[in-house]
Short mmCIF file of C-alpha atoms in Angstrom, two decimals:
data_model
loop_
_atom_site.label_atom_id
_atom_site.label_comp_id
_atom_site.label_asym_id
_atom_site.label_seq_id
_atom_site.Cartn_x
_atom_site.Cartn_y
_atom_site.Cartn_z
CA UNK S 1 -43.22 53.25 5.03
CA UNK S 2 -45.63 50.92 6.81
CA UNK S 3 -44.51 48.07 9.05
CA UNK S 4 -46.13 45.54 6.69
CA UNK S 5 -44.17 46.93 3.75
CA UNK S 6 -40.91 46.76 5.72
CA UNK S 7 -41.69 43.18 6.76
CA UNK S 8 -42.36 42.26 3.13
CA UNK S 9 -39.03 43.73 2.07
CA UNK S 10 -37.20 41.80 4.78
CA UNK S 11 -38.90 38.61 3.59
CA UNK S 12 -37.88 39.30 0.00
CA UNK S 13 -34.27 39.91 0.94
CA UNK S 14 -34.20 36.84 3.15
CA UNK S 15 -35.59 34.75 0.30
CA UNK S 16 -32.90 36.07 -2.03
CA UNK S 17 -30.25 35.39 0.62
CA UNK S 18 -31.48 31.81 0.95
CA UNK S 19 -31.42 31.34 -2.84
CA UNK S 20 -27.98 32.97 -3.09
CA UNK S 21 -26.48 30.68 -0.46
CA UNK S 22 -27.89 27.42 -1.78
CA UNK S 23 -27.33 28.16 -5.46
CA UNK S 24 -23.72 29.04 -4.68
CA UNK S 25 -23.21 25.92 -2.58
CA UNK S 26 -24.79 23.40 -4.94
CA UNK S 27 -22.89 24.60 -8.01
CA UNK S 28 -19.90 26.20 -6.26
CA UNK S 29 -17.48 23.29 -6.34
CA UNK S 30 -17.92 22.75 -10.06
CA UNK S 31 -17.91 26.49 -10.75
CA UNK S 32 -14.57 26.84 -8.96
CA UNK S 33 -12.94 24.32 -11.31
CA UNK S 34 -14.65 25.94 -14.30
CA UNK S 35 -13.32 29.36 -13.35
CA UNK S 36 -9.74 28.14 -12.89
CA UNK S 37 -9.58 26.13 -16.11
CA UNK S 38 -11.48 28.75 -18.09
CA UNK S 39 -9.16 31.48 -16.84
CA UNK S 40 -6.09 29.49 -17.87
CA UNK S 41 -7.68 28.94 -21.30
CA UNK S 42 -7.21 32.63 -22.11
CA UNK S 43 -3.61 31.56 -22.77
CA UNK S 44 -4.49 28.28 -24.46
CA UNK S 45 -2.07 28.67 -27.42
CA UNK S 46 0.74 29.78 -25.11
CA UNK S 47 0.24 26.77 -22.82
CA UNK S 48 0.37 24.47 -25.84
CA UNK S 49 3.61 26.11 -26.97
CA UNK S 50 5.14 25.59 -23.54
CA UNK S 51 4.05 21.95 -23.54
CA UNK S 52 5.78 21.36 -26.88
CA UNK S 53 9.22 22.90 -26.27
CA UNK S 54 10.66 21.12 -29.31
CA UNK S 55 8.77 23.46 -31.65
CA UNK S 56 10.65 26.71 -32.22
CA UNK S 57 9.05 29.80 -33.77
CA UNK S 58 9.35 30.03 -37.55
CA UNK S 59 8.45 32.99 -39.74
CA UNK S 60 6.31 32.34 -42.81
CA UNK S 61 3.49 34.14 -44.61
CA UNK S 62 0.01 32.69 -44.44
CA UNK S 63 0.16 31.77 -48.11
CA UNK S 64 3.48 29.97 -47.71
CA UNK S 65 2.27 28.08 -44.63
CA UNK S 66 -0.92 27.04 -46.40
CA UNK S 67 0.89 25.91 -49.55
CA UNK S 68 3.50 23.87 -47.66
CA UNK S 69 0.78 22.20 -45.55
CA UNK S 70 -1.31 21.28 -48.60
CA UNK S 71 1.76 19.91 -50.35
CA UNK S 72 2.47 17.56 -47.43
CA UNK S 73 -1.17 16.52 -46.97
CA UNK S 74 -1.53 15.80 -50.68
CA UNK S 75 1.41 13.44 -50.40
CA UNK S 76 0.24 11.49 -47.34
CA UNK S 77 -3.55 11.68 -47.73
CA UNK S 78 -4.61 12.21 -51.34
CA UNK S 79 -7.82 10.24 -50.78
CA UNK S 80 -8.88 11.97 -47.56
CA UNK S 81 -12.40 13.28 -47.23
CA UNK S 82 -11.45 16.57 -45.61
CA UNK S 83 -8.55 18.61 -44.28
CA UNK S 84 -8.61 21.26 -41.58
CA UNK S 85 -5.58 23.53 -41.65
CA UNK S 86 -4.93 26.08 -38.90
CA UNK S 87 -2.31 28.60 -39.96
CA UNK S 88 0.23 30.04 -37.51
CA UNK S 89 -0.23 33.54 -36.19
CA UNK S 90 1.28 35.72 -33.49
CA UNK S 91 0.33 33.24 -30.75
CA UNK S 92 1.09 29.93 -32.46
CA UNK S 93 4.29 28.62 -34.02
CA UNK S 94 3.25 25.57 -36.05
CA UNK S 95 0.73 24.83 -38.76
CA UNK S 96 -1.77 22.39 -37.30
CA UNK S 97 -3.62 20.07 -39.63
CA UNK S 98 -6.40 17.56 -39.04
CA UNK S 99 -7.16 14.82 -41.54
CA UNK S 100 -10.44 13.00 -42.02
CA UNK S 101 -9.44 9.89 -44.02
CA UNK S 102 -11.83 7.95 -46.21
CA UNK S 103 -10.99 4.86 -44.15
CA UNK S 104 -9.95 4.87 -40.48
CA UNK S 105 -6.18 4.71 -40.12
CA UNK S 106 -5.25 3.05 -36.85
CA UNK S 107 -1.54 3.51 -37.46
CA UNK S 108 -1.87 7.28 -37.44
CA UNK S 109 -1.18 8.89 -34.06
CA UNK S 110 -4.18 10.94 -33.00
CA UNK S 111 -5.94 13.26 -35.42
CA UNK S 112 -3.49 16.15 -35.49
CA UNK S 113 -0.30 16.96 -37.37
CA UNK S 114 2.18 19.68 -36.43
CA UNK S 115 3.83 20.99 -39.59
CA UNK S 116 6.69 23.38 -40.17
CA UNK S 117 5.19 26.59 -41.64
CA UNK S 118 8.09 27.02 -44.06
CA UNK S 119 8.77 23.50 -45.37
CA UNK S 120 5.56 21.71 -44.45
CA UNK S 121 7.57 18.85 -42.95
CA UNK S 122 6.12 17.17 -39.84
CA UNK S 123 7.53 18.58 -36.62
CA UNK S 124 8.80 16.11 -34.07
CA UNK S 125 7.14 17.17 -30.85
CA UNK S 126 5.78 15.39 -27.82
CA UNK S 127 2.17 14.35 -27.95
CA UNK S 128 0.04 16.52 -25.67
CA UNK S 129 -3.35 18.11 -25.41
CA UNK S 130 -1.71 21.32 -24.27
CA UNK S 131 -3.95 24.21 -23.32
CA UNK S 132 -6.83 22.52 -25.13
CA UNK S 133 -7.31 20.24 -22.12
CA UNK S 134 -8.06 23.11 -19.73
CA UNK S 135 -10.28 24.74 -22.35
CA UNK S 136 -12.32 21.58 -22.92
CA UNK S 137 -12.58 20.79 -19.23
CA UNK S 138 -13.96 24.28 -18.65
CA UNK S 139 -17.24 23.47 -20.42
CA UNK S 140 -17.22 19.66 -20.70
CA UNK S 141 -15.87 18.70 -17.25
CA UNK S 142 -14.19 15.60 -18.73
CA UNK S 143 -17.59 13.96 -19.15
CA UNK S 144 -19.01 12.32 -22.29
CA UNK S 145 -20.84 14.52 -24.77
CA UNK S 146 -23.30 16.11 -24.15
CA UNK S 147 -23.58 15.44 -20.40
CA UNK S 148 -20.59 17.55 -19.43
CA UNK S 149 -21.90 20.53 -21.36
CA UNK S 150 -25.33 20.13 -19.81
CA UNK S 151 -23.87 20.01 -16.32
CA UNK S 152 -21.67 23.06 -17.02
CA UNK S 153 -24.71 24.89 -18.36
CA UNK S 154 -26.79 24.09 -15.27
CA UNK S 155 -23.97 25.37 -13.07
CA UNK S 156 -23.75 28.55 -15.17
CA UNK S 157 -27.50 29.07 -14.70
CA UNK S 158 -27.03 28.67 -10.96
CA UNK S 159 -24.16 31.16 -11.12
CA UNK S 160 -26.31 33.71 -12.93
CA UNK S 161 -29.05 33.26 -10.34
CA UNK S 162 -26.50 33.62 -7.52
CA UNK S 163 -25.18 36.87 -9.03
CA UNK S 164 -28.66 38.41 -9.29
CA UNK S 165 -29.76 37.24 -5.84
CA UNK S 166 -26.44 38.36 -4.34
CA UNK S 167 -26.86 41.92 -5.64
CA UNK S 168 -30.41 42.03 -4.26
CA UNK S 169 -29.37 40.55 -0.91
CA UNK S 170 -26.43 42.82 -0.12
CA UNK S 171 -27.91 46.32 -0.03
CA UNK S 172 -24.53 47.70 1.14
CA UNK S 173 -22.51 45.64 -1.32
CA UNK S 174 -20.70 48.62 -2.88
CA UNK S 175 -20.00 50.21 0.50
CA UNK S 176 -18.66 46.88 1.78
CA UNK S 177 -16.24 46.81 -1.14
CA UNK S 178 -14.07 49.29 0.76
CA UNK S 179 -14.15 47.20 3.95
CA UNK S 180 -11.77 44.28 4.42
CA UNK S 181 -11.19 43.08 7.96
CA UNK S 182 -8.42 40.50 8.36
CA UNK S 183 -8.38 37.52 10.73
CA UNK S 184 -11.95 38.08 11.90
CA UNK S 185 -13.39 34.66 11.05
CA UNK S 186 -16.78 34.77 9.37
CA UNK S 187 -16.64 38.56 9.01
CA UNK S 188 -13.37 38.32 7.06
CA UNK S 189 -14.78 35.73 4.65
CA UNK S 190 -17.84 37.92 4.04
CA UNK S 191 -15.62 40.94 3.37
CA UNK S 192 -13.42 38.94 0.97
CA UNK S 193 -16.50 37.58 -0.79
CA UNK S 194 -17.95 41.08 -1.19
CA UNK S 195 -14.69 42.60 -2.44
CA UNK S 196 -14.03 39.92 -5.08
CA UNK S 197 -17.68 39.94 -6.14
CA UNK S 198 -17.95 43.70 -6.60
CA UNK S 199 -14.50 44.08 -8.12
CA UNK S 200 -15.37 41.79 -11.00
CA UNK S 201 -19.17 42.10 -11.01
CA UNK S 202 -19.50 43.29 -14.65
CA UNK S 203 -17.05 40.59 -15.76
CA UNK S 204 -18.77 37.86 -13.74
CA UNK S 205 -22.19 38.72 -15.14
CA UNK S 206 -20.84 38.99 -18.70
CA UNK S 207 -18.82 35.78 -18.64
CA UNK S 208 -21.67 33.76 -17.13
CA UNK S 209 -24.33 35.01 -19.52
CA UNK S 210 -22.14 34.75 -22.62
CA UNK S 211 -21.10 31.25 -21.58
CA UNK S 212 -24.75 30.21 -21.57
CA UNK S 213 -25.36 31.84 -24.96
CA UNK S 214 -22.38 29.96 -26.40
CA UNK S 215 -24.27 26.66 -26.07
CA UNK S 216 -27.79 28.04 -26.27
CA UNK S 217 -28.65 26.01 -29.39
CA UNK S 218 -28.00 22.84 -27.39
CA UNK S 219 -30.08 23.97 -24.41
CA UNK S 220 -32.85 25.41 -26.61
CA UNK S 221 -32.74 23.68 -30.04
CA UNK S 222 -36.33 24.40 -31.06
CA UNK S 223 -35.79 27.65 -33.03
CA UNK S 224 -33.12 25.95 -35.16
CA UNK S 225 -35.32 22.89 -35.71
CA UNK S 226 -38.26 25.10 -36.74
CA UNK S 227 -36.32 27.29 -39.19
CA UNK S 228 -33.80 24.92 -40.78
CA UNK S 229 -34.52 21.63 -42.48
CA UNK S 230 -31.08 20.27 -41.59
CA UNK S 231 -28.63 21.25 -38.83
CA UNK S 232 -25.93 21.63 -41.50
CA UNK S 233 -27.84 24.57 -42.97
CA UNK S 234 -27.77 26.37 -39.63
CA UNK S 235 -24.06 25.66 -39.19
CA UNK S 236 -23.38 27.12 -42.63
CA UNK S 237 -25.24 30.34 -41.79
CA UNK S 238 -24.10 30.71 -38.19
CA UNK S 239 -20.53 29.47 -38.28
CA UNK S 240 -19.54 29.74 -41.93
CA UNK S 241 -19.15 25.96 -42.11
CA UNK S 242 -19.10 25.00 -45.80
CA UNK S 243 -21.93 22.85 -47.06
CA UNK S 244 -21.05 19.25 -47.78
CA UNK S 245 -20.25 18.58 -51.41
CA UNK S 246 -20.28 15.03 -52.74
CA UNK S 247 -17.12 13.82 -54.45
CA UNK S 248 -17.39 13.24 -58.19
CA UNK S 249 -14.95 10.35 -58.31
CA UNK S 250 -12.90 12.12 -61.00
CA UNK S 251 -9.31 12.68 -59.91
CA UNK S 252 -7.97 16.20 -60.32
CA UNK S 253 -5.18 17.94 -58.38
CA UNK S 254 -5.80 20.94 -56.21
CA UNK S 255 -4.88 24.35 -57.53
CA UNK S 256 -2.14 26.33 -55.81
CA UNK S 257 -3.47 27.44 -52.41
CA UNK S 258 -1.24 30.46 -51.82
CA UNK S 259 -2.96 32.66 -54.49
CA UNK S 260 -6.35 31.70 -53.05
CA UNK S 261 -5.22 32.73 -49.57
CA UNK S 262 -4.02 36.10 -50.84
CA UNK S 263 -7.26 36.68 -52.74
CA UNK S 264 -9.37 35.68 -49.71
CA UNK S 265 -7.42 38.02 -47.43
CA UNK S 266 -8.04 40.84 -49.89
CA UNK S 267 -11.77 40.09 -50.00
CA UNK S 268 -12.12 39.67 -46.23
CA UNK S 269 -9.82 42.51 -45.28
CA UNK S 270 -7.92 40.45 -42.71
CA UNK S 271 -5.47 37.62 -42.20
CA UNK S 272 -6.56 34.06 -42.95
CA UNK S 273 -6.26 31.64 -40.06
CA UNK S 274 -8.24 28.55 -41.05
CA UNK S 275 -8.62 26.53 -44.27
CA UNK S 276 -11.08 23.70 -44.88
CA UNK S 277 -10.48 21.53 -47.93
CA UNK S 278 -13.29 19.18 -48.94
CA UNK S 279 -12.65 16.25 -51.31
CA UNK S 280 -8.97 17.06 -51.96
CA UNK S 281 -7.73 15.56 -55.23
CA UNK S 282 -11.25 15.39 -56.67
CA UNK S 283 -12.81 17.55 -59.39
CA UNK S 284 -15.51 18.54 -56.85
CA UNK S 285 -13.00 19.86 -54.31
CA UNK S 286 -13.91 22.96 -52.32
CA UNK S 287 -11.54 25.26 -50.43
CA UNK S 288 -12.99 27.49 -47.71
CA UNK S 289 -10.75 30.12 -46.13
CA UNK S 290 -11.75 31.84 -42.89
CA UNK S 291 -10.52 35.09 -41.43
CA UNK S 292 -9.11 35.26 -37.92
CA UNK S 293 -10.94 37.11 -35.15
CA UNK S 294 -7.95 39.20 -34.03
CA UNK S 295 -9.16 42.76 -33.51
CA UNK S 296 -12.84 41.91 -34.12
CA UNK S 297 -15.05 41.24 -31.13
CA UNK S 298 -17.40 38.95 -33.02
CA UNK S 299 -16.26 35.34 -33.23
CA UNK S 300 -18.34 34.91 -36.41
CA UNK S 301 -15.67 35.75 -38.95
CA UNK S 302 -16.22 35.86 -42.74
CA UNK S 303 -15.27 33.01 -45.05
CA UNK S 304 -14.52 32.74 -48.77
CA UNK S 305 -15.07 29.54 -50.75
CA UNK S 306 -13.31 28.52 -53.99
CA UNK S 307 -13.51 25.65 -56.42
CA UNK S 308 -10.50 23.54 -55.47
CA UNK S 309 -9.96 22.18 -58.97
CA UNK S 310 -10.10 25.47 -60.91
CA UNK S 311 -9.56 28.18 -58.26
CA UNK S 312 -12.85 29.83 -59.27
CA UNK S 313 -14.47 32.05 -56.65
CA UNK S 314 -17.68 30.40 -55.43
CA UNK S 315 -19.11 32.36 -52.50
CA UNK S 316 -18.38 34.66 -49.61
CA UNK S 317 -20.31 34.90 -46.37
CA UNK S 318 -21.73 38.37 -45.95
CA UNK S 319 -23.73 40.12 -43.28
CA UNK S 320 -25.37 37.61 -40.98
CA UNK S 321 -28.77 37.99 -39.36
CA UNK S 322 -29.01 40.17 -36.27
CA UNK S 323 -29.44 37.23 -33.90
CA UNK S 324 -26.43 35.38 -35.34
CA UNK S 325 -24.36 38.56 -35.27
CA UNK S 326 -25.30 39.20 -31.65
CA UNK S 327 -24.43 35.61 -30.72
CA UNK S 328 -21.08 36.07 -32.46
CA UNK S 329 -20.30 39.15 -30.39
CA UNK S 330 -21.29 37.39 -27.16
CA UNK S 331 -19.13 34.39 -28.06
CA UNK S 332 -16.22 36.70 -28.87
CA UNK S 333 -16.60 38.44 -25.52
CA UNK S 334 -16.53 35.09 -23.76
CA UNK S 335 -13.50 33.68 -25.58
CA UNK S 336 -11.58 36.99 -25.70
CA UNK S 337 -10.06 35.84 -28.99
CA UNK S 338 -10.01 39.47 -30.15
CA UNK S 339 -7.99 40.67 -27.17
CA UNK S 340 -4.39 41.75 -27.20
CA UNK S 341 -1.92 40.77 -24.46
CA UNK S 342 -2.91 43.52 -22.00
CA UNK S 343 -6.63 42.81 -22.27
CA UNK S 344 -6.05 39.05 -22.01
CA UNK S 345 -4.16 39.61 -18.75
CA UNK S 346 -7.08 41.75 -17.55
CA UNK S 347 -9.45 38.87 -18.41
CA UNK S 348 -7.08 36.54 -16.54
CA UNK S 349 -7.11 38.68 -13.39
CA UNK S 350 -10.89 39.00 -13.50
CA UNK S 351 -11.16 35.24 -13.93
CA UNK S 352 -9.10 34.76 -10.78
CA UNK S 353 -11.45 37.10 -8.90
CA UNK S 354 -14.29 34.84 -10.05
CA UNK S 355 -12.56 31.79 -8.60
CA UNK S 356 -11.86 33.74 -5.40
CA UNK S 357 -15.48 34.87 -5.21
CA UNK S 358 -16.76 31.30 -5.48
CA UNK S 359 -14.14 29.96 -3.09
CA UNK S 360 -14.78 32.58 -0.40
CA UNK S 361 -18.51 32.04 -0.80
CA UNK S 362 -18.08 28.32 -0.10
CA UNK S 363 -15.94 29.07 2.93
CA UNK S 364 -18.46 31.64 4.15
CA UNK S 365 -21.26 29.06 3.96
CA UNK S 366 -19.43 26.77 6.37
CA UNK S 367 -18.23 29.61 8.60
CA UNK S 368 -21.79 30.88 9.13
CA UNK S 369 -23.00 27.45 10.25
CA UNK S 370 -20.12 26.59 12.57
CA UNK S 371 -21.24 27.21 16.17
CA UNK S 372 -18.57 27.75 18.85
CA UNK S 373 -18.49 24.81 21.24
CA UNK S 374 -20.99 22.75 19.22
CA UNK S 375 -20.15 19.61 17.25
CA UNK S 376 -20.54 20.21 13.49
CA UNK S 377 -23.41 18.34 11.87
CA UNK S 378 -22.82 15.91 9.00
CA UNK S 379 -23.73 18.33 6.20
CA UNK S 380 -21.32 20.93 7.53
CA UNK S 381 -18.47 18.42 7.80
CA UNK S 382 -19.18 17.18 4.27
CA UNK S 383 -19.23 20.72 2.83
CA UNK S 384 -15.97 21.56 4.61
CA UNK S 385 -14.23 18.47 3.24
CA UNK S 386 -15.52 19.18 -0.27
CA UNK S 387 -14.18 22.71 0.06
CA UNK S 388 -10.73 21.31 0.86
CA UNK S 389 -10.95 18.74 -1.94
CA UNK S 390 -11.75 21.39 -4.55
CA UNK S 391 -10.23 24.69 -3.42
CA UNK S 392 -6.98 23.26 -2.05
CA UNK S 393 -6.53 20.05 -4.06
CA UNK S 394 -7.68 20.93 -7.59
CA UNK S 395 -4.88 23.47 -8.26
CA UNK S 396 -2.37 20.73 -7.43
CA UNK S 397 -3.96 18.57 -10.10
CA UNK S 398 -3.50 21.35 -12.65
CA UNK S 399 0.17 21.64 -11.67
CA UNK S 400 0.57 17.85 -11.95
CA UNK S 401 -0.73 18.02 -15.53
CA UNK S 402 2.03 20.48 -16.45
CA UNK S 403 4.70 18.53 -14.55
CA UNK S 404 3.68 15.29 -16.25
CA UNK S 405 4.35 16.96 -19.59
CA UNK S 406 8.01 17.27 -18.63
CA UNK S 407 8.43 14.02 -16.67
CA UNK S 408 6.78 11.54 -19.07
CA UNK S 409 9.25 10.52 -21.84
CA UNK S 410 8.62 12.66 -24.93
CA UNK S 411 8.33 9.73 -27.33
CA UNK S 412 6.07 7.51 -25.24
CA UNK S 413 2.84 6.38 -26.87
CA UNK S 414 -0.35 7.60 -25.26
CA UNK S 415 1.45 10.25 -23.24
CA UNK S 416 -1.28 12.86 -23.85
CA UNK S 417 -3.80 10.69 -22.00
CA UNK S 418 -1.21 10.03 -19.30
CA UNK S 419 -0.82 13.75 -18.71
CA UNK S 420 -4.56 14.13 -18.23
CA UNK S 421 -4.63 11.09 -15.94
CA UNK S 422 -1.85 12.64 -13.83
CA UNK S 423 -4.09 15.62 -13.17
CA UNK S 424 -7.05 13.54 -12.01
CA UNK S 425 -5.00 11.01 -10.03
CA UNK S 426 -3.22 13.81 -8.16
CA UNK S 427 -6.47 15.63 -7.48
CA UNK S 428 -8.24 12.46 -6.37
CA UNK S 429 -5.45 11.18 -4.11
CA UNK S 430 -5.07 14.53 -2.36
CA UNK S 431 -8.84 14.80 -1.94
CA UNK S 432 -8.84 11.39 -0.23
CA UNK S 433 -5.64 11.94 1.79
CA UNK S 434 -7.05 15.05 3.49
CA UNK S 435 -9.55 12.89 5.38
CA UNK S 436 -6.64 11.57 7.43
CA UNK S 437 -6.00 15.02 8.90
CA UNK S 438 -8.08 17.45 10.93
CA UNK S 439 -9.72 19.96 8.64
CA UNK S 440 -7.54 22.90 9.64
CA UNK S 441 -4.31 20.93 9.19
CA UNK S 442 -5.62 19.54 5.89
CA UNK S 443 -5.97 23.08 4.50
CA UNK S 444 -2.37 23.85 5.42
CA UNK S 445 -0.98 20.54 4.14
CA UNK S 446 -2.70 20.77 0.76
CA UNK S 447 -1.68 24.39 0.28
CA UNK S 448 1.91 23.33 0.97
CA UNK S 449 1.61 20.59 -1.66
CA UNK S 450 0.19 23.06 -4.18
CA UNK S 451 3.00 25.53 -3.45
CA UNK S 452 5.61 22.79 -3.90
CA UNK S 453 4.15 21.49 -7.17
CA UNK S 454 3.75 24.90 -8.80
CA UNK S 455 7.20 26.01 -7.67
CA UNK S 456 8.68 22.77 -9.01
CA UNK S 457 7.50 23.44 -12.58
CA UNK S 458 10.32 25.90 -13.47
CA UNK S 459 12.87 23.58 -11.82
CA UNK S 460 11.71 20.50 -13.70
CA UNK S 461 11.54 22.53 -16.90
CA UNK S 462 15.17 23.55 -16.41
CA UNK S 463 16.22 19.93 -15.82
CA UNK S 464 14.40 18.49 -18.84
CA UNK S 465 14.60 21.18 -21.56
CA UNK S 466 16.99 23.79 -22.85
CA UNK S 467 14.36 26.54 -22.58
CA UNK S 468 14.56 27.22 -18.86
CA UNK S 469 14.29 30.64 -17.24
CA UNK S 470 17.86 31.91 -17.63
CA UNK S 471 18.52 30.66 -21.21
CA UNK S 472 15.07 31.83 -22.26
CA UNK S 473 15.77 35.24 -20.78
CA UNK S 474 19.07 35.49 -22.66
CA UNK S 475 17.48 34.32 -25.93
CA UNK S 476 14.50 36.67 -25.64
CA UNK S 477 12.14 33.69 -25.35
CA UNK S 478 9.48 35.74 -23.60
CA UNK S 479 6.81 33.06 -23.48
CA UNK S 480 8.97 30.60 -21.51
CA UNK S 481 10.19 33.38 -19.22
CA UNK S 482 6.64 34.49 -18.48
CA UNK S 483 5.46 30.92 -17.93
CA UNK S 484 8.17 30.14 -15.38
CA UNK S 485 7.62 33.42 -13.55
CA UNK S 486 3.85 32.86 -13.48
CA UNK S 487 4.31 29.38 -11.99
CA UNK S 488 6.67 30.77 -9.35
CA UNK S 489 4.17 33.51 -8.49
CA UNK S 490 1.38 30.94 -8.12
CA UNK S 491 3.63 28.80 -5.93
CA UNK S 492 4.41 31.78 -3.70
CA UNK S 493 0.70 32.56 -3.48
CA UNK S 494 -0.07 29.07 -2.21
CA UNK S 495 2.85 29.28 0.24
CA UNK S 496 1.31 32.45 1.68
CA UNK S 497 -2.08 30.69 1.86
CA UNK S 498 -0.44 27.80 3.74
CA UNK S 499 1.14 30.20 6.22
CA UNK S 500 -2.12 32.04 6.81
CA UNK S 501 -4.11 28.83 7.25
CA UNK S 502 -1.57 27.59 9.81
CA UNK S 503 -2.19 30.54 12.12
CA UNK S 504 -4.32 29.91 15.22
CA UNK S 505 -7.97 30.69 14.70
CA UNK S 506 -8.93 34.18 15.76
CA UNK S 507 -10.98 34.36 18.90
CA UNK S 508 -13.55 37.01 19.34
CA UNK S 509 -12.97 38.61 22.74
CA UNK S 510 -15.88 38.36 25.13
CA UNK S 511 -17.12 41.61 26.53
CA UNK S 512 -17.77 41.76 30.25
CA UNK S 513 -20.16 44.26 31.67
CA UNK S 514 -18.31 46.75 33.85
CA UNK S 515 -19.91 47.54 37.18
CA UNK S 516 -21.52 50.91 37.47
CA UNK S 517 -19.28 53.42 39.15
CA UNK S 518 -20.75 55.75 41.72
CA UNK S 519 -21.45 59.20 40.50
CA UNK S 520 -19.20 61.94 41.67
CA UNK S 521 -20.61 64.98 43.20
#
């Protein structure tokens, strides 16, 4: 190989290394929060259950749950425009219903009702956003629509570019996977970055690409605009969303829903999980029943539509186009809605490796630019403080959100927004407070705070509910047992991080040249 060719290869690798470092830095702080909240969202229904301890599991068939929900909604909202009914399954305990009234009802709390699957009676439970908050933050970043989604998408594009450039840059990346040197400063951060990157490389590439495809019609709307006269037509084809049907104005009660659910499950070959009722109480009513995605990778599940006044079968979504089917599979891979408990935990662990990969990459960026004996420049100090504000402070904000669920009175109005505010206030105050400490002490202090907050969750849960660790263990309440143990494990992890960060910085020993010894005859 010629010297010119070798020089060109070095230039290419150096260019990729430059792109890898700056793409990771610019988007890294947002990506870290996206990874943590997205990873927690794999257990979104379970988090919501934990945050509404008043709701106990109840056993009911899908038909019974649907019928009892429709009976209650017909009584309180006979003139509503639309109902969305989410039936309980193995991961949820209540029937959740959303009403779209003909006229705005300011006296109604929020847009959601929790109903008993057996009786259909409203369940008295604390108002909360539950696991939905982490899920929404993951791709909206608590910003107005559509700016949060655009920002999340740009960060995902940067992540994809960082993954590709990282693989090109590290020619010994797979060999370095088996090398992990502790307490060696920059070398240790590089080893940790390589190990977490290679360990979850297929997952990281998949989750980043599928996340982009999830919102591809927003980033690239032109194919939809060219092929569909109205966006509603695309939604009907792609998502099984029923077409809007105008109300006739002629009152007519809905038929019994339970037989329709049973017939739809027979036609679809799976359990129904979602029902959309248009124009309830009108002769032009439509009932659309959707199948759940449990066991099917594709998130595009079939739907069956009936005439709500007569029960007559109207239509069933069949095989979708190849592009829509592919997008459904990619969305299903991203959400992991098809996964059982073991696979969801595997997703969870891989998600944590993603957060660790981003976090160690941010730390490596600052470690490489810190010169012994030289004063750090402004950009380095800013990056280091942002690292502390995100890596060390953001997990405390997530813990504060869960603690606020137990500490805010259950019946207080607007408590769901207060829980969310607790997360951001805690995160923001800790991010500001760390400026009062030297950087190294700030890492330790914030890790101690995170350890204390996460470890306090099981304690506060025991003081405020009857579903604490020991009673839950005796009652076989596995979800609450697992939640408390997971919080304790996270708290212990941050305690270990605090202990490690408090150790004196490792010093690389200086080598002195030994004098030449005289040769022996």
